[in-house]
Amino acid sequence: MSPPLDDANPQRPISSILFVMAMQAEALPLVEHLKLDQDDGSLFPAGLPWIRYHGRHEGLDVSVVVPGKCMVFGVDNVGTVPSALITYAAVQALHPDLIINMGTAGGFKGKGAKVADAYIATKAANHDRRIPIPIFDEYGIGENTTISTPNLVQTLQLKEGKLSTGNSLDMTPQDEQIIKSNDATIKDMEGAAVLYVAHLLSTPVILLKVITDIVDGDKPTAEEFLENLSNASLVLLQTSLQMLDFIKGKSLAEL
Amino acid sequence: MSPPLDDANPQRPISSILFVMAMQAEALPLVEHLKLDQDDGSLFPAGLPWIRYHGRHEGLDVSVVVPGKCMVFGVDNVGTVPSALITYAAVQALHPDLIINMGTAGGFKGKGAKVADAYIATKAANHDRRIPIPIFDEYGIGENTTISTPNLVQTLQLKEGKLSTGNSLDMTPQDEQIIKSNDATIKDMEGAAVLYVAHLLSTPVILLKVITDIVDGDKPTAEEFLENLSNASLVLLQTSLQMLDFIKGKSLAEL
């Protein structure tokens, strides 16, 4: 399904943007560059590790939310459930004109992806929700479409490709088969869930993913991911700043 | 981690119960038996398929929520993300004393499970969140503990066991390995996510699961599941009614 662009008034200039990111390492460069302030926490229920950073940038109201550190294990709350929850709560509280879910991802060299490439995902589906009952099988894949951004993609010279989401960093043979059937160039751990929630709440989404590791390459994913995380975070920063520059003053229909 | 029983005042009689269920077929027998009314929908954001049923039963305030039918594919919104979202939204709106997440599940005969057995899950963990980076690996498993209910289990002669949750109805070799390492007797598609959200929001949870299929048996899971769904729904109804009878007038500490 497509988000109801008519309801969102695609002719009006975009005024508020919500960045949803899973890892603090992905978010902090943007937060620091834009000099965003950390909220007092009152936007979300008391006691939650979720964080919102907020400020203005060249006429745009910019929020960055991250689900913070796990209260038990102390690592970033990655994966579909925390990202879905914080997207839901932030959209309910802020009613943004546009969500940008950005983060690192794996890429398939067989589909043209290279480390540090910046991708806009045109569609997102799931590869770890196998429900072999008619119609439930399609629900499990749950492919959704993002908003169309041809001008943004052309101006910033971004790549486009389909995204497949799963809660694991690695890939089993079953995952691989479904990722192929999803025709995916990029693989992440949150995108399809953010898009699902955004569609539930009729909010347009852009999925920006920067490649940290080549899934169909020789190196172990975890090692390659950690090696390239810092560099990919810089590309995320540069691309997100270029995106904000491009978006300011434009409507959804002009993206 | 354990829910903060002290904060929840374990000595006070339980007055409000929130049932979270993934499938309407699991929920409707209880809704009809208790003559619960369907809300006008204003509890949740407009346009969402989520449903709340509500009423009083022998002094208890009883809500049943289901994430409803997928707006694209028309099937029940099963899996971790919809259940996490509706648990979050319902707890924020209703502040229940106790969540009961009940539903059907697979069982392992090697751990003593039989079709139609009713289990209380003592712990829940995930088996489809493989993140092979130190500490992230433990976060991915994400084991959480439910509240202790020794009197309930003994009086109703329920079975106890650990639950492992994943977004697929089937089981890959990798899933099986992690389910074994999670020491699980029962396997479902929502429990660990409901428990995760409940812990975030400091709300006590009981996980009641009735076995529809034997995972380590001979029959294909989907076929066995569909065959036994109706009978398991009856066991869910009977057990949930017995639970309400047992809970009324009691505090959390007496369960």
mmCIF file of C-alpha atoms in Angstrom, chain B residues 104-109 112-119 159 185-186 209-221 223-233 235:
data_model
loop_
_atom_site.group_PDB
_atom_site.id
_atom_site.type_symbol
_atom_site.label_atom_id
_atom_site.label_comp_id
_atom_site.label_asym_id
_atom_site.label_seq_id
_atom_site.Cartn_x
_atom_site.Cartn_y
_atom_site.Cartn_z
ATOM 1 C CA THR B 104 -1.823 -20.878 20.852
ATOM 2 C CA ALA B 105 1.720 -22.218 20.650
ATOM 3 C CA GLY B 106 3.835 -25.092 19.461
ATOM 4 C CA GLY B 107 5.079 -27.575 22.041
ATOM 5 C CA PHE B 108 8.044 -29.940 22.229
ATOM 6 C CA LYS B 109 7.095 -33.528 23.081
ATOM 7 C CA GLY B 112 6.705 -33.244 27.822
ATOM 8 C CA ALA B 113 4.250 -31.097 25.824
ATOM 9 C CA LYS B 114 1.044 -32.569 24.348
ATOM 10 C CA VAL B 115 -1.620 -31.026 22.110
ATOM 11 C CA ALA B 116 -4.172 -29.014 24.157
ATOM 12 C CA ASP B 117 -1.863 -28.693 27.192
ATOM 13 C CA ALA B 118 -2.159 -25.294 28.910
ATOM 14 C CA TYR B 119 1.204 -23.813 29.889
ATOM 15 C CA LYS B 159 2.042 -26.915 33.309
ATOM 16 C CA THR B 185 9.151 -26.261 26.030
ATOM 17 C CA ILE B 186 6.847 -23.950 24.072
ATOM 18 C CA LYS B 209 -0.095 -20.719 25.981
ATOM 19 C CA VAL B 210 -2.109 -23.698 24.766
ATOM 20 C CA ILE B 211 -0.407 -26.226 22.500
ATOM 21 C CA THR B 212 -1.821 -26.574 18.968
ATOM 22 C CA ASP B 213 1.029 -28.487 17.381
ATOM 23 C CA ILE B 214 3.969 -30.668 18.337
ATOM 24 C CA VAL B 215 7.052 -29.017 16.866
ATOM 25 C CA ASP B 216 9.252 -32.102 17.191
ATOM 26 C CA GLY B 217 6.508 -34.397 15.879
ATOM 27 C CA ASP B 218 5.695 -35.896 12.488
ATOM 28 C CA LYS B 219 2.943 -33.614 11.183
ATOM 29 C CA PRO B 220 3.585 -30.381 9.256
ATOM 30 C CA THR B 221 3.175 -27.457 11.694
ATOM 31 C CA GLU B 223 -1.624 -28.413 9.053
ATOM 32 C CA GLU B 224 -1.540 -29.478 12.699
ATOM 33 C CA PHE B 225 -2.011 -25.876 13.835
ATOM 34 C CA LEU B 226 -5.148 -25.379 11.732
ATOM 35 C CA GLU B 227 -6.531 -28.785 12.800
ATOM 36 C CA ASN B 228 -6.197 -28.014 16.500
ATOM 37 C CA LEU B 229 -6.887 -24.258 16.542
ATOM 38 C CA SER B 230 -10.563 -24.592 17.383
ATOM 39 C CA ASN B 231 -10.045 -27.091 20.213
ATOM 40 C CA ALA B 232 -7.108 -25.113 21.636
ATOM 41 C CA SER B 233 -9.279 -21.995 21.603
ATOM 42 C CA VAL B 235 -8.993 -24.770 26.277
#
